[in-house]
PDB file of C-alpha atoms in Angstrom:
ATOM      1  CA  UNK R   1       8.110 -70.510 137.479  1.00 76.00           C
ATOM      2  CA  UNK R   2      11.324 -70.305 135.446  1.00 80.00           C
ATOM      3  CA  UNK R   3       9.056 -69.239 132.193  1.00 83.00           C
ATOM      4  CA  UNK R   4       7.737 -66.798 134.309  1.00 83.00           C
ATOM      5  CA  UNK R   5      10.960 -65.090 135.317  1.00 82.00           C
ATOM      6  CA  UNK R   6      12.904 -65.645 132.264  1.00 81.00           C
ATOM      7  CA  UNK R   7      10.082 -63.349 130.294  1.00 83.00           C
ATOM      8  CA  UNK R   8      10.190 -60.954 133.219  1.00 82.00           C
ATOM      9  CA  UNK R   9      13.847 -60.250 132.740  1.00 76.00           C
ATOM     10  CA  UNK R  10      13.266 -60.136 129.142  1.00 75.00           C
ATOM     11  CA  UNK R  11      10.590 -58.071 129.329  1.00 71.00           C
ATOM     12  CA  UNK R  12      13.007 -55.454 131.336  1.00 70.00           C
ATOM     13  CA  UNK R  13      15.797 -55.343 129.534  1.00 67.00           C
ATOM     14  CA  UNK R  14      13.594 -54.636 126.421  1.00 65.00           C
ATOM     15  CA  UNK R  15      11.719 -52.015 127.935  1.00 60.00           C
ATOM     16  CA  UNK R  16      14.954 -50.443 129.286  1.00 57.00           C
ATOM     17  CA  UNK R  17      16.004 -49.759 125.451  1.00 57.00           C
ATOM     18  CA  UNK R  18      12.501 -48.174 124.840  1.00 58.00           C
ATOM     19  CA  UNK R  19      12.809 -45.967 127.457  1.00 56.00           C
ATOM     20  CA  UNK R  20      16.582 -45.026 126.847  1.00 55.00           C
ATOM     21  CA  UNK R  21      17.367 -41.661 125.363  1.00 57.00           C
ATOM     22  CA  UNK R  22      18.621 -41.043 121.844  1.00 56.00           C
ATOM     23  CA  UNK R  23      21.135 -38.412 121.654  1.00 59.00           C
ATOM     24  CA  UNK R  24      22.860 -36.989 118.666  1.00 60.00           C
ATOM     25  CA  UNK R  25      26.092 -38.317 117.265  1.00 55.00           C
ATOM     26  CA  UNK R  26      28.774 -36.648 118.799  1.00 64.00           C
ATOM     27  CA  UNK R  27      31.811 -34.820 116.602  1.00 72.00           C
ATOM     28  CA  UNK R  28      35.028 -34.597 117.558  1.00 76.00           C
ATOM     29  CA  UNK R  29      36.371 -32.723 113.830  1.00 80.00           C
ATOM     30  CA  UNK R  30      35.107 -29.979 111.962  1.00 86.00           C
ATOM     31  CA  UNK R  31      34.712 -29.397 107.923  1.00 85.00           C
ATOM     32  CA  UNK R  32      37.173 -26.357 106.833  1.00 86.00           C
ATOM     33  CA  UNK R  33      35.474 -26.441 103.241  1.00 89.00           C
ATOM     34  CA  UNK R  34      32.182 -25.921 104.481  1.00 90.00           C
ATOM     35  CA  UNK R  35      30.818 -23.063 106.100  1.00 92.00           C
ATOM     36  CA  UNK R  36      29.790 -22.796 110.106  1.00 91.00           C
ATOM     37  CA  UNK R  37      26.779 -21.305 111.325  1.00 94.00           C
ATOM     38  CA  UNK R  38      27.357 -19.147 114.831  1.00 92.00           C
ATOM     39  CA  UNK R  39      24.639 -17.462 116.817  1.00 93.00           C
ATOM     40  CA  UNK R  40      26.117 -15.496 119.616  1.00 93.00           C
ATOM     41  CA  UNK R  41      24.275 -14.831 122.841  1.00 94.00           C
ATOM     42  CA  UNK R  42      22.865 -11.300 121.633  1.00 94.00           C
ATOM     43  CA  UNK R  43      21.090 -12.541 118.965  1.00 92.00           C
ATOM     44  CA  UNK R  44      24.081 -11.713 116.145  1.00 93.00           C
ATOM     45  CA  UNK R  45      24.434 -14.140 113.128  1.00 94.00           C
ATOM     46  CA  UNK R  46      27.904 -15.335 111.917  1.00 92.00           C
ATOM     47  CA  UNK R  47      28.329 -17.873 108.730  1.00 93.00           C
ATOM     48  CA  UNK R  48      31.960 -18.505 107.735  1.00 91.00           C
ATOM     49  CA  UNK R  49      34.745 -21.239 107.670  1.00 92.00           C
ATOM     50  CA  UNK R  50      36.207 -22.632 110.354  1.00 90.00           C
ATOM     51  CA  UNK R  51      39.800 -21.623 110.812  1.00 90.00           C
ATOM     52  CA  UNK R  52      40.494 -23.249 114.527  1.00 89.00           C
ATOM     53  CA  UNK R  53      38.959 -25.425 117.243  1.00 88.00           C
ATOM     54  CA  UNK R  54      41.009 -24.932 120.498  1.00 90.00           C
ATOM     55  CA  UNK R  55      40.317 -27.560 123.389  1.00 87.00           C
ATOM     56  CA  UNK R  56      40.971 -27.829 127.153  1.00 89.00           C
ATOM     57  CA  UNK R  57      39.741 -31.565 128.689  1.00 86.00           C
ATOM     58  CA  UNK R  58      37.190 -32.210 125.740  1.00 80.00           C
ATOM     59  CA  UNK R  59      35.817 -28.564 126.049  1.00 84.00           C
ATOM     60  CA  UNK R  60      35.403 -25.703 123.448  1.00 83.00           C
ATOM     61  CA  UNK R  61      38.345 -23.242 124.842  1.00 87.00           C
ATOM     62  CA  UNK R  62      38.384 -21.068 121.942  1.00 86.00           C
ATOM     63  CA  UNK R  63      36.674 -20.806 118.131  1.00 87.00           C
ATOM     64  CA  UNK R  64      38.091 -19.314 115.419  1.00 85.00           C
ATOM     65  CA  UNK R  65      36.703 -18.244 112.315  1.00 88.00           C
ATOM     66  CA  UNK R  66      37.282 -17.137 108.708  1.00 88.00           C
ATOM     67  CA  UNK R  67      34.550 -14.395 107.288  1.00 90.00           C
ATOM     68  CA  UNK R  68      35.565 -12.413 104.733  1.00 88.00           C
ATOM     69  CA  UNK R  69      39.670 -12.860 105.069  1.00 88.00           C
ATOM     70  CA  UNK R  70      39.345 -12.252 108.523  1.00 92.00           C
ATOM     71  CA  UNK R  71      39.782 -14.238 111.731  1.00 93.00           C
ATOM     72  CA  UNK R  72      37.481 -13.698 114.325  1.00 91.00           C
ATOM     73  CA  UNK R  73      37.765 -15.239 117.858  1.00 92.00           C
ATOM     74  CA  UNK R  74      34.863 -16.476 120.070  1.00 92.00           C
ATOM     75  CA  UNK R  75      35.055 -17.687 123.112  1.00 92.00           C
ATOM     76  CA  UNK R  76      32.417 -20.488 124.095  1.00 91.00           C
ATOM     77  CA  UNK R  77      30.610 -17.301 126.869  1.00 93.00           C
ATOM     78  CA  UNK R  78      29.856 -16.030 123.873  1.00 92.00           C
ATOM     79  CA  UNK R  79      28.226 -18.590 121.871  1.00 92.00           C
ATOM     80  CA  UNK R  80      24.325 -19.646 121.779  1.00 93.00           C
ATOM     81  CA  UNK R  81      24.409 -22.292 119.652  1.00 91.00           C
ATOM     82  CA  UNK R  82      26.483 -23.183 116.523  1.00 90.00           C
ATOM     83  CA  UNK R  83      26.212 -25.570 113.558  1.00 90.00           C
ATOM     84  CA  UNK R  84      29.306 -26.745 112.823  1.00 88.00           C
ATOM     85  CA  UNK R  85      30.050 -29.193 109.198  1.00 86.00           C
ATOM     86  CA  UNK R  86      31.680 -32.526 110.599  1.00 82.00           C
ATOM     87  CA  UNK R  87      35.100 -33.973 108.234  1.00 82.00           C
ATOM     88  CA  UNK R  88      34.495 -36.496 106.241  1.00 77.00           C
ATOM     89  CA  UNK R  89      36.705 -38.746 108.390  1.00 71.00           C
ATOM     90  CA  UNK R  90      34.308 -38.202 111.381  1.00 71.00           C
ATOM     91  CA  UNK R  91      30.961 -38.462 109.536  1.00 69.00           C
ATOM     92  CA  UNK R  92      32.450 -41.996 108.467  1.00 66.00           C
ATOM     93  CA  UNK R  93      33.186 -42.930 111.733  1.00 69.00           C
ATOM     94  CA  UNK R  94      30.069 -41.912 112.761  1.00 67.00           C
ATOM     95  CA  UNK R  95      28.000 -43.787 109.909  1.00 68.00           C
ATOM     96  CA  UNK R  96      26.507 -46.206 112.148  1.00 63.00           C
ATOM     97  CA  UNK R  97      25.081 -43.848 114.554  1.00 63.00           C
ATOM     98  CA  UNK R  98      23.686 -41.625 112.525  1.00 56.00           C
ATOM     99  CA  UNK R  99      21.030 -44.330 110.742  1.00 60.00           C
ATOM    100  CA  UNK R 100      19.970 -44.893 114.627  1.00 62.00           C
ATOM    101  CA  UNK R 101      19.307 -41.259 115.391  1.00 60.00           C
ATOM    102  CA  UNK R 102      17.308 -40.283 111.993  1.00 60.00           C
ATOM    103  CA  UNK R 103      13.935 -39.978 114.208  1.00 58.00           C
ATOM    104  CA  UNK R 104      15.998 -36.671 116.352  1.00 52.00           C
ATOM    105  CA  UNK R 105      16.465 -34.394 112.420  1.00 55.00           C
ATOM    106  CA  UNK R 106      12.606 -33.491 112.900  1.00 56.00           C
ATOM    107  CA  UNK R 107      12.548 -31.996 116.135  1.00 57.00           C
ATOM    108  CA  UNK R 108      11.536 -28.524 116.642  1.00 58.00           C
ATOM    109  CA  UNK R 109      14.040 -26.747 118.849  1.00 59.00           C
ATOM    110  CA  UNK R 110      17.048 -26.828 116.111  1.00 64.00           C
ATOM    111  CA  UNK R 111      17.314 -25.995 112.790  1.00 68.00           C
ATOM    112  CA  UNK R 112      16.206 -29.273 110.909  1.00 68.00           C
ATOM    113  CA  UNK R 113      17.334 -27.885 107.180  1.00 73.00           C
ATOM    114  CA  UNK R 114      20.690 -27.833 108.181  1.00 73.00           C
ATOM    115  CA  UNK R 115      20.968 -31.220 110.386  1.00 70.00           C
ATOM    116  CA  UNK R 116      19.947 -32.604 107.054  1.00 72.00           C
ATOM    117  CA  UNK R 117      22.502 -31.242 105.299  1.00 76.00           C
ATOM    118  CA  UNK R 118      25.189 -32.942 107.562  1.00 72.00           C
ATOM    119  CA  UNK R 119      25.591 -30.286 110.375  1.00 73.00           C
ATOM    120  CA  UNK R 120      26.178 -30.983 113.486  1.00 65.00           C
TER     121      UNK R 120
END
């Protein structure tokens, strides 16, 4: 009987890790040597380097970037999605995590080319 309910609980906490999600490595800095990649809700592309990340509580407040000489502000309303070039301080923090979430680079619904390059 305690066979039995010893591989039972093994059994669950094993299947628990199966089941459990794998999310993407979070960033907390940003690259200024590399370029960003910025879609905006209406469909309008923006590459250039990141001048400025402001924050409120953990939350995007305010991006700034450098295209061309010149600073442009977006505020997170405007954003769709962004691809942002982690520092190299963060990617080595990060090292660990990122050999456990190799199987997430192939999915369809982001741009795999440049998660493979290092974006985030």
């Amino acid at each position: 009987m305690k066979n039995l309910l010893l591989i039972t609980l093994f059994f669950m906490f094993s299947s628990s890790d199966i089941c459990s999600q794998d999310l993407s490595v979070g960033y907390d800095m940003f690259s200024h040597k590399k370029p960003a990649y910025i879609t905006k809700k209406d469909g309008t592309k923006i590459e250039g380097m990141v001048d400025k990340i402001k924050r409120k509580k953990g939350l995007l407040e305010l991006v700034i970037l450098e295209v061309r000489s010149k600073k442009i502000e977006l505020n997170p309303e405007e954003i769709d999605h962004m691809y942002l070039a982690p520092s190299g301080l963060d990617k080595l923090n990060n090292t660990l995590d990122a050999v456990y979430t190799l199987d997430k680079w192939d999915r369809e619904d982001v741009e795999s080319d440049k998660i493979k390059e290092g974006y985030a």
